[in-house]
PDB file of C-alpha atoms in Angstrom:
ATOM      1  CA  MET A   1       0.050   0.008   0.088  1.00 45.00           C
ATOM      2  CA  THR A   2       1.594   3.388  -0.833  1.00 44.00           C
ATOM      3  CA  PRO A   3       1.765   5.904   2.352  1.00 44.00           C
ATOM      4  CA  VAL A   4      -0.307   8.608   1.812  1.00 43.00           C
ATOM      5  CA  ALA A   5       1.939  11.667   1.755  1.00 51.00           C
ATOM      6  CA  ALA A   6       2.468  14.420   4.688  1.00 64.00           C
ATOM      7  CA  GLY A   7       0.720  17.572   3.955  1.00 88.00           C
ATOM      8  CA  PRO A   8       2.748  20.569   3.782  1.00 93.00           C
ATOM      9  CA  LEU A   9       2.086  22.148   7.139  1.00 95.00           C
ATOM     10  CA  GLU A  10       2.292  18.772   8.904  1.00 93.00           C
ATOM     11  CA  SER A  11       4.519  19.270  12.151  1.00 93.00           C
ATOM     12  CA  TRP A  12       2.745  23.249  12.230  1.00 97.00           C
ATOM     13  CA  VAL A  13       0.568  24.785  14.224  1.00 98.00           C
ATOM     14  CA  VAL A  14      -1.193  27.412  13.554  1.00 98.00           C
ATOM     15  CA  SER A  15      -2.725  30.198  15.950  1.00 98.00           C
ATOM     16  CA  VAL A  16      -5.817  32.313  14.720  1.00 98.00           C
ATOM     17  CA  ASP A  17      -7.042  34.995  16.448  1.00 98.00           C
ATOM     18  CA  LEU A  18     -10.664  35.465  16.728  1.00 98.00           C
ATOM     19  CA  TRP A  19     -12.132  39.335  17.183  1.00 97.00           C
ATOM     20  CA  GLY A  20     -10.903  41.289  13.741  1.00 97.00           C
ATOM     21  CA  THR A  21      -9.735  38.916  12.082  1.00 98.00           C
ATOM     22  CA  LEU A  22     -12.267  35.756  12.080  1.00 98.00           C
ATOM     23  CA  ILE A  23     -15.345  38.013  12.952  1.00 97.00           C
ATOM     24  CA  THR A  24     -16.023  41.491  13.267  1.00 97.00           C
ATOM     25  CA  TYR A  25     -16.388  43.566  15.984  1.00 95.00           C
ATOM     26  CA  GLY A  26     -20.576  44.123  15.540  1.00 94.00           C
ATOM     27  CA  ASP A  27     -22.466  46.893  16.254  1.00 96.00           C
ATOM     28  CA  ARG A  28     -20.515  47.956  18.823  1.00 94.00           C
ATOM     29  CA  GLU A  29     -22.672  50.880  19.505  1.00 95.00           C
ATOM     30  CA  ALA A  30     -25.189  48.867  19.584  1.00 96.00           C
ATOM     31  CA  GLU A  31     -23.154  47.202  22.416  1.00 96.00           C
ATOM     32  CA  ALA A  32     -22.639  49.715  24.390  1.00 94.00           C
ATOM     33  CA  ALA A  33     -25.892  51.577  24.364  1.00 95.00           C
ATOM     34  CA  TRP A  34     -27.605  47.768  25.911  1.00 97.00           C
ATOM     35  CA  ARG A  35     -24.916  47.312  28.457  1.00 97.00           C
ATOM     36  CA  ILE A  36     -25.913  50.746  29.620  1.00 96.00           C
ATOM     37  CA  ARG A  37     -29.538  50.214  29.509  1.00 96.00           C
ATOM     38  CA  GLU A  38     -29.078  47.242  31.371  1.00 97.00           C
ATOM     39  CA  PHE A  39     -27.387  48.580  34.163  1.00 97.00           C
ATOM     40  CA  GLU A  40     -29.478  51.232  34.212  1.00 97.00           C
ATOM     41  CA  THR A  41     -32.475  48.615  35.018  1.00 97.00           C
ATOM     42  CA  VAL A  42     -30.233  47.169  37.425  1.00 97.00           C
ATOM     43  CA  LEU A  43     -29.358  49.624  39.080  1.00 98.00           C
ATOM     44  CA  ALA A  44     -33.020  51.177  39.459  1.00 97.00           C
ATOM     45  CA  GLU A  45     -33.818  47.839  40.823  1.00 96.00           C
ATOM     46  CA  PHE A  46     -31.522  48.013  43.390  1.00 97.00           C
ATOM     47  CA  GLY A  47     -32.374  51.544  44.590  1.00 96.00           C
ATOM     48  CA  HIS A  48     -29.994  53.098  42.889  1.00 96.00           C
ATOM     49  CA  ASP A  49     -31.076  56.028  40.838  1.00 93.00           C
ATOM     50  CA  LEU A  50     -28.422  57.435  38.965  1.00 95.00           C
ATOM     51  CA  PRO A  51     -28.008  59.815  35.939  1.00 94.00           C
ATOM     52  CA  ASP A  52     -27.789  58.086  32.538  1.00 93.00           C
ATOM     53  CA  ASP A  53     -24.339  60.125  31.812  1.00 95.00           C
ATOM     54  CA  GLN A  54     -22.947  59.078  34.998  1.00 96.00           C
ATOM     55  CA  VAL A  55     -23.779  55.494  34.184  1.00 97.00           C
ATOM     56  CA  ARG A  56     -22.722  55.917  30.646  1.00 96.00           C
ATOM     57  CA  ASP A  57     -19.197  57.439  31.508  1.00 97.00           C
ATOM     58  CA  ALA A  58     -18.244  54.936  34.336  1.00 97.00           C
ATOM     59  CA  ILE A  59     -18.806  52.135  32.491  1.00 97.00           C
ATOM     60  CA  LEU A  60     -17.325  53.375  28.784  1.00 96.00           C
ATOM     61  CA  ALA A  61     -14.799  54.970  31.112  1.00 97.00           C
ATOM     62  CA  VAL A  62     -13.863  51.620  32.735  1.00 96.00           C
ATOM     63  CA  ARG A  63     -13.710  49.704  29.434  1.00 94.00           C
ATOM     64  CA  ALA A  64     -11.653  51.780  27.458  1.00 95.00           C
ATOM     65  CA  ASP A  65      -8.986  51.757  30.305  1.00 95.00           C
ATOM     66  CA  THR A  66      -9.228  47.657  31.150  1.00 94.00           C
ATOM     67  CA  GLN A  67      -8.443  47.422  27.065  1.00 93.00           C
ATOM     68  CA  ARG A  68      -5.439  49.791  27.468  1.00 93.00           C
ATOM     69  CA  ARG A  69      -4.319  48.121  29.863  1.00 93.00           C
ATOM     70  CA  GLN A  70      -4.557  44.579  28.336  1.00 94.00           C
ATOM     71  CA  ARG A  71      -3.317  45.668  25.086  1.00 92.00           C
ATOM     72  CA  THR A  72       0.102  47.165  26.201  1.00 91.00           C
ATOM     73  CA  THR A  73       0.700  45.107  29.341  1.00 93.00           C
ATOM     74  CA  GLY A  74      -1.050  41.613  28.431  1.00 95.00           C
ATOM     75  CA  GLU A  75      -2.763  42.094  31.886  1.00 95.00           C
ATOM     76  CA  GLN A  76      -6.133  40.248  31.640  1.00 94.00           C
ATOM     77  CA  PRO A  77      -8.634  42.297  34.503  1.00 90.00           C
ATOM     78  CA  PRO A  78     -11.563  39.245  35.530  1.00 94.00           C
ATOM     79  CA  VAL A  79     -14.557  40.423  34.161  1.00 96.00           C
ATOM     80  CA  ARG A  80     -15.754  40.264  37.684  1.00 96.00           C
ATOM     81  CA  GLY A  81     -13.181  43.399  38.413  1.00 96.00           C
ATOM     82  CA  GLN A  82     -14.410  45.512  36.122  1.00 97.00           C
ATOM     83  CA  VAL A  83     -18.217  45.835  36.858  1.00 98.00           C
ATOM     84  CA  GLU A  84     -16.744  46.026  40.578  1.00 98.00           C
ATOM     85  CA  GLN A  85     -14.384  49.375  38.910  1.00 97.00           C
ATOM     86  CA  MET A  86     -17.573  50.706  37.511  1.00 98.00           C
ATOM     87  CA  LEU A  87     -19.259  50.418  40.472  1.00 98.00           C
ATOM     88  CA  THR A  88     -17.096  52.614  42.201  1.00 97.00           C
ATOM     89  CA  VAL A  89     -16.450  54.839  40.104  1.00 97.00           C
ATOM     90  CA  MET A  90     -20.290  55.121  40.130  1.00 97.00           C
ATOM     91  CA  GLY A  91     -19.596  55.783  43.699  1.00 96.00           C
ATOM     92  CA  LEU A  92     -21.641  52.824  44.537  1.00 96.00           C
ATOM     93  CA  SER A  93     -20.545  50.304  47.290  1.00 95.00           C
ATOM     94  CA  PRO A  94     -20.089  46.744  45.015  1.00 95.00           C
ATOM     95  CA  GLY A  95     -21.831  44.305  46.415  1.00 94.00           C
ATOM     96  CA  THR A  96     -21.437  40.933  46.003  1.00 97.00           C
ATOM     97  CA  ARG A  97     -25.599  40.740  45.029  1.00 97.00           C
ATOM     98  CA  LEU A  98     -25.264  43.724  42.565  1.00 98.00           C
ATOM     99  CA  VAL A  99     -22.209  42.812  40.927  1.00 98.00           C
ATOM    100  CA  ASP A 100     -23.507  39.119  40.533  1.00 98.00           C
ATOM    101  CA  THR A 101     -26.940  40.599  38.704  1.00 98.00           C
ATOM    102  CA  LEU A 102     -24.606  43.355  36.407  1.00 98.00           C
ATOM    103  CA  LEU A 103     -22.372  40.399  35.430  1.00 97.00           C
ATOM    104  CA  VAL A 104     -24.971  39.362  33.177  1.00 97.00           C
ATOM    105  CA  PRO A 105     -25.285  42.033  30.946  1.00 97.00           C
ATOM    106  CA  HIS A 106     -21.562  42.884  30.745  1.00 97.00           C
ATOM    107  CA  THR A 107     -20.563  39.530  29.732  1.00 97.00           C
ATOM    108  CA  HIS A 108     -23.261  39.064  27.263  1.00 97.00           C
ATOM    109  CA  ALA A 109     -23.453  42.328  26.088  1.00 97.00           C
ATOM    110  CA  VAL A 110     -21.409  41.547  23.190  1.00 96.00           C
ATOM    111  CA  LEU A 111     -24.427  39.480  21.868  1.00 95.00           C
ATOM    112  CA  ARG A 112     -26.023  42.530  20.967  1.00 96.00           C
ATOM    113  CA  ALA A 113     -23.369  43.565  18.709  1.00 96.00           C
ATOM    114  CA  CYS A 114     -24.527  40.437  15.994  1.00 96.00           C
ATOM    115  CA  PRO A 115     -20.301  40.162  15.205  1.00 96.00           C
ATOM    116  CA  ASP A 116     -20.650  38.594  11.441  1.00 96.00           C
ATOM    117  CA  LEU A 117     -17.981  35.972  10.125  1.00 97.00           C
ATOM    118  CA  ILE A 118     -15.300  37.869   7.796  1.00 98.00           C
ATOM    119  CA  PRO A 119     -15.438  36.523   4.140  1.00 97.00           C
ATOM    120  CA  GLY A 120     -12.880  33.703   3.168  1.00 97.00           C
ATOM    121  CA  ALA A 121     -12.610  32.005   7.369  1.00 98.00           C
ATOM    122  CA  HIS A 122     -13.980  28.617   6.954  1.00 97.00           C
ATOM    123  CA  SER A 123     -12.527  28.095   3.400  1.00 97.00           C
ATOM    124  CA  ALA A 124      -8.892  29.625   4.853  1.00 98.00           C
ATOM    125  CA  LEU A 125      -9.210  27.492   7.612  1.00 98.00           C
ATOM    126  CA  TRP A 126     -10.439  24.175   6.281  1.00 96.00           C
ATOM    127  CA  ALA A 127      -7.661  24.890   3.820  1.00 97.00           C
ATOM    128  CA  LEU A 128      -4.846  25.203   6.320  1.00 97.00           C
ATOM    129  CA  ARG A 129      -6.697  22.007   8.276  1.00 96.00           C
ATOM    130  CA  GLN A 130      -6.054  19.962   4.690  1.00 96.00           C
ATOM    131  CA  ALA A 131      -2.633  20.955   4.435  1.00 96.00           C
ATOM    132  CA  GLY A 132      -1.918  19.166   7.484  1.00 96.00           C
ATOM    133  CA  ALA A 133      -1.770  22.058  10.376  1.00 97.00           C
ATOM    134  CA  ARG A 134      -3.225  21.630  13.625  1.00 97.00           C
ATOM    135  CA  LEU A 135      -5.058  25.126  14.132  1.00 98.00           C
ATOM    136  CA  VAL A 136      -5.516  26.600  18.011  1.00 98.00           C
ATOM    137  CA  LEU A 137      -8.108  29.668  18.704  1.00 98.00           C
ATOM    138  CA  THR A 138      -6.377  32.549  20.506  1.00 98.00           C
ATOM    139  CA  SER A 139      -8.314  35.477  22.041  1.00 97.00           C
ATOM    140  CA  ASN A 140      -7.964  38.269  24.312  1.00 97.00           C
ATOM    141  CA  THR A 141     -11.219  38.598  25.936  1.00 95.00           C
ATOM    142  CA  LEU A 142     -12.364  41.597  27.878  1.00 93.00           C
ATOM    143  CA  ALA A 143     -15.808  42.049  29.182  1.00 94.00           C
ATOM    144  CA  THR A 144     -16.492  38.659  27.227  1.00 94.00           C
ATOM    145  CA  PRO A 145     -15.330  35.556  29.136  1.00 93.00           C
ATOM    146  CA  ALA A 146     -14.317  32.175  27.272  1.00 94.00           C
ATOM    147  CA  SER A 147     -17.972  30.921  27.344  1.00 93.00           C
ATOM    148  CA  VAL A 148     -19.359  33.359  26.378  1.00 95.00           C
ATOM    149  CA  SER A 149     -16.992  33.442  23.476  1.00 95.00           C
ATOM    150  CA  ARG A 150     -17.891  29.729  22.511  1.00 95.00           C
ATOM    151  CA  LEU A 151     -21.174  30.332  22.017  1.00 95.00           C
ATOM    152  CA  ILE A 152     -19.847  32.867  19.446  1.00 96.00           C
ATOM    153  CA  LEU A 153     -17.787  30.046  17.746  1.00 96.00           C
ATOM    154  CA  ASP A 154     -20.555  28.128  17.568  1.00 96.00           C
ATOM    155  CA  ASP A 155     -22.918  30.527  16.083  1.00 95.00           C
ATOM    156  CA  HIS A 156     -20.246  30.660  13.247  1.00 96.00           C
ATOM    157  CA  ASP A 157     -19.496  26.785  12.569  1.00 95.00           C
ATOM    158  CA  LEU A 158     -16.037  27.319  14.126  1.00 96.00           C
ATOM    159  CA  THR A 159     -15.941  25.225  17.329  1.00 94.00           C
ATOM    160  CA  THR A 160     -15.419  21.932  15.285  1.00 94.00           C
ATOM    161  CA  VAL A 161     -12.491  23.656  12.868  1.00 96.00           C
ATOM    162  CA  PHE A 162     -10.138  23.987  15.694  1.00 97.00           C
ATOM    163  CA  ASP A 163      -8.288  21.366  17.699  1.00 96.00           C
ATOM    164  CA  ALA A 164      -7.963  23.553  20.931  1.00 97.00           C
ATOM    165  CA  THR A 165      -8.548  27.110  21.584  1.00 97.00           C
ATOM    166  CA  VAL A 166      -6.885  29.616  24.570  1.00 98.00           C
ATOM    167  CA  PHE A 167      -8.767  32.173  25.661  1.00 97.00           C
ATOM    168  CA  SER A 168      -6.880  35.147  28.011  1.00 97.00           C
ATOM    169  CA  SER A 169      -9.499  34.966  30.508  1.00 94.00           C
ATOM    170  CA  ASP A 170      -8.685  31.309  30.862  1.00 95.00           C
ATOM    171  CA  VAL A 171      -4.435  32.044  31.036  1.00 96.00           C
ATOM    172  CA  GLY A 172      -5.197  35.060  33.291  1.00 95.00           C
ATOM    173  CA  LEU A 173      -3.020  36.803  30.466  1.00 96.00           C
ATOM    174  CA  ALA A 174      -3.669  38.477  27.372  1.00 97.00           C
ATOM    175  CA  LYS A 175      -1.403  38.913  24.238  1.00 97.00           C
ATOM    176  CA  PRO A 176       0.945  40.607  23.390  1.00 97.00           C
ATOM    177  CA  ARG A 177       2.138  38.523  26.578  1.00 97.00           C
ATOM    178  CA  ARG A 178       4.875  35.062  25.862  1.00 97.00           C
ATOM    179  CA  GLU A 179       2.423  32.932  28.279  1.00 97.00           C
ATOM    180  CA  MET A 180      -0.575  33.483  25.771  1.00 97.00           C
ATOM    181  CA  PHE A 181       1.921  31.852  23.050  1.00 98.00           C
ATOM    182  CA  ALA A 182       3.692  29.434  25.400  1.00 98.00           C
ATOM    183  CA  ALA A 183      -0.334  28.159  26.428  1.00 98.00           C
ATOM    184  CA  VAL A 184      -0.892  27.811  22.565  1.00 98.00           C
ATOM    185  CA  ALA A 185       2.287  25.331  21.918  1.00 98.00           C
ATOM    186  CA  THR A 186       1.000  23.340  25.052  1.00 97.00           C
ATOM    187  CA  ALA A 187      -2.441  23.375  24.004  1.00 96.00           C
ATOM    188  CA  ALA A 188      -1.243  22.232  20.371  1.00 96.00           C
ATOM    189  CA  GLY A 189       1.895  19.493  21.840  1.00 95.00           C
ATOM    190  CA  THR A 190       4.842  21.748  20.158  1.00 96.00           C
ATOM    191  CA  ASP A 191       7.422  23.861  20.680  1.00 97.00           C
ATOM    192  CA  LEU A 192       6.816  28.026  20.263  1.00 98.00           C
ATOM    193  CA  ASN A 193       8.939  27.596  16.760  1.00 97.00           C
ATOM    194  CA  ARG A 194       6.933  25.962  15.035  1.00 98.00           C
ATOM    195  CA  VAL A 195       3.674  27.999  15.724  1.00 98.00           C
ATOM    196  CA  VAL A 196       2.581  30.300  13.166  1.00 98.00           C
ATOM    197  CA  HIS A 197       0.073  33.232  14.771  1.00 98.00           C
ATOM    198  CA  VAL A 198      -1.753  34.966  11.995  1.00 98.00           C
ATOM    199  CA  GLY A 199      -3.663  38.151  13.847  1.00 98.00           C
ATOM    200  CA  ASN A 200      -4.864  41.835  12.567  1.00 97.00           C
ATOM    201  CA  SER A 201      -3.234  43.633  16.092  1.00 96.00           C
ATOM    202  CA  LEU A 202       0.920  44.471  15.316  1.00 96.00           C
ATOM    203  CA  THR A 203       0.971  44.973  18.999  1.00 95.00           C
ATOM    204  CA  THR A 204      -1.121  41.937  20.287  1.00 96.00           C
ATOM    205  CA  ASP A 205      -0.601  39.370  17.707  1.00 97.00           C
ATOM    206  CA  ILE A 206       2.427  40.652  15.649  1.00 97.00           C
ATOM    207  CA  HIS A 207       4.789  41.876  18.096  1.00 97.00           C
ATOM    208  CA  GLY A 208       3.599  39.139  20.628  1.00 97.00           C
ATOM    209  CA  ALA A 209       3.999  36.985  18.553  1.00 98.00           C
ATOM    210  CA  LEU A 210       7.336  36.985  17.431  1.00 98.00           C
ATOM    211  CA  ASN A 211       8.895  38.116  20.682  1.00 97.00           C
ATOM    212  CA  ALA A 212       7.376  34.583  21.867  1.00 98.00           C
ATOM    213  CA  GLY A 213       9.640  33.013  19.272  1.00 98.00           C
ATOM    214  CA  CYS A 214       6.587  31.921  17.226  1.00 98.00           C
ATOM    215  CA  ARG A 215       6.125  33.416  13.249  1.00 98.00           C
ATOM    216  CA  ALA A 216       3.241  35.174  12.381  1.00 98.00           C
ATOM    217  CA  VAL A 217       1.302  36.958   9.646  1.00 98.00           C
ATOM    218  CA  LEU A 218      -1.349  40.093   9.577  1.00 98.00           C
ATOM    219  CA  PHE A 219      -4.234  40.250   8.311  1.00 98.00           C
ATOM    220  CA  ASN A 220      -4.495  43.593   7.058  1.00 97.00           C
ATOM    221  CA  PRO A 221      -7.331  44.585   5.040  1.00 96.00           C
ATOM    222  CA  ARG A 222      -6.879  48.395   5.433  1.00 93.00           C
ATOM    223  CA  GLY A 223      -3.228  48.211   4.414  1.00 93.00           C
ATOM    224  CA  LYS A 224      -1.029  49.359   7.406  1.00 89.00           C
ATOM    225  CA  PRO A 225       2.566  49.602   7.573  1.00 92.00           C
ATOM    226  CA  CYS A 226       4.004  45.728   8.223  1.00 93.00           C
ATOM    227  CA  PRO A 227       6.548  45.007   9.873  1.00 92.00           C
ATOM    228  CA  THR A 228      10.336  43.914   7.646  1.00 93.00           C
ATOM    229  CA  GLY A 229       9.920  40.280   7.309  1.00 93.00           C
ATOM    230  CA  VAL A 230       6.518  39.233   8.520  1.00 97.00           C
ATOM    231  CA  ARG A 231       3.942  38.548   5.212  1.00 97.00           C
ATOM    232  CA  ASP A 232       0.488  40.050   5.422  1.00 97.00           C
ATOM    233  CA  ILE A 233      -2.795  39.601   3.880  1.00 98.00           C
ATOM    234  CA  THR A 234      -5.299  41.990   2.510  1.00 97.00           C
ATOM    235  CA  SER A 235      -8.406  38.895   2.275  1.00 98.00           C
ATOM    236  CA  LEU A 236      -8.434  35.432   4.562  1.00 98.00           C
ATOM    237  CA  ASP A 237      -8.400  33.492   1.335  1.00 97.00           C
ATOM    238  CA  GLN A 238      -4.876  34.607   1.026  1.00 98.00           C
ATOM    239  CA  MET A 239      -4.140  33.020   4.294  1.00 98.00           C
ATOM    240  CA  PRO A 240      -2.851  29.604   3.109  1.00 97.00           C
ATOM    241  CA  THR A 241      -0.831  30.579   0.982  1.00 97.00           C
ATOM    242  CA  ALA A 242       0.639  33.242   3.119  1.00 98.00           C
ATOM    243  CA  VAL A 243       1.150  30.882   6.356  1.00 98.00           C
ATOM    244  CA  LEU A 244       2.941  27.931   3.512  1.00 97.00           C
ATOM    245  CA  ALA A 245       5.379  30.899   2.645  1.00 97.00           C
ATOM    246  CA  THR A 246       5.736  31.687   6.365  1.00 97.00           C
ATOM    247  CA  CYS A 247       6.918  27.368   7.183  1.00 94.00           C
ATOM    248  CA  SER A 248       9.223  27.234   3.919  1.00 86.00           C
TER     249      SER A 248
END
């Protein structure tokens, strides 16, 4: 019997970012508006009738600060801590029952944004699998923990494509920290130098991956300047070819 030839990516792991790479961010204004409305409703039920601007400003300020810290330092603030900080900024005491109640709209608001699949995602991922690569989804989370992110993966039929998933809310640290990419290598049972990471952020995806000892491909539909030696793609149907070239 003639042995089946190994695919060209048989010994490689392809790590792929989620937000902005495989799915859109959706309607962020709708997400923010729903979170703010739900917070106001819950706060009123608990006897806190605050001005709309006070609630909105606290939520948006904490979210912006959380995102900045994550992207620059790889810090992964727990969702509970985010809600507690929002209440503190509002001048309220973050009691256990109130925080527990607010966690639901805080972590599920992203579903109101209706994130959509970026064209070419499925075909590119399956082409990589057919080339022999193992696939790992590698995603930072902010207000959306791994449990809710997995609902989104299921909605877009992405769950079965991946051999493993690595979420920053599970690791306790976020990209660009080396530990996130080390978790990818561990999940796939390989070394960091056999990992190619594909993502849309120069800071968290590209520099993070390169500094960890991985290779990288930039998903770059807007044509941002790309670091020397890093391949970039403007559409996902170019991903398999770019990954193959990066590994050669």
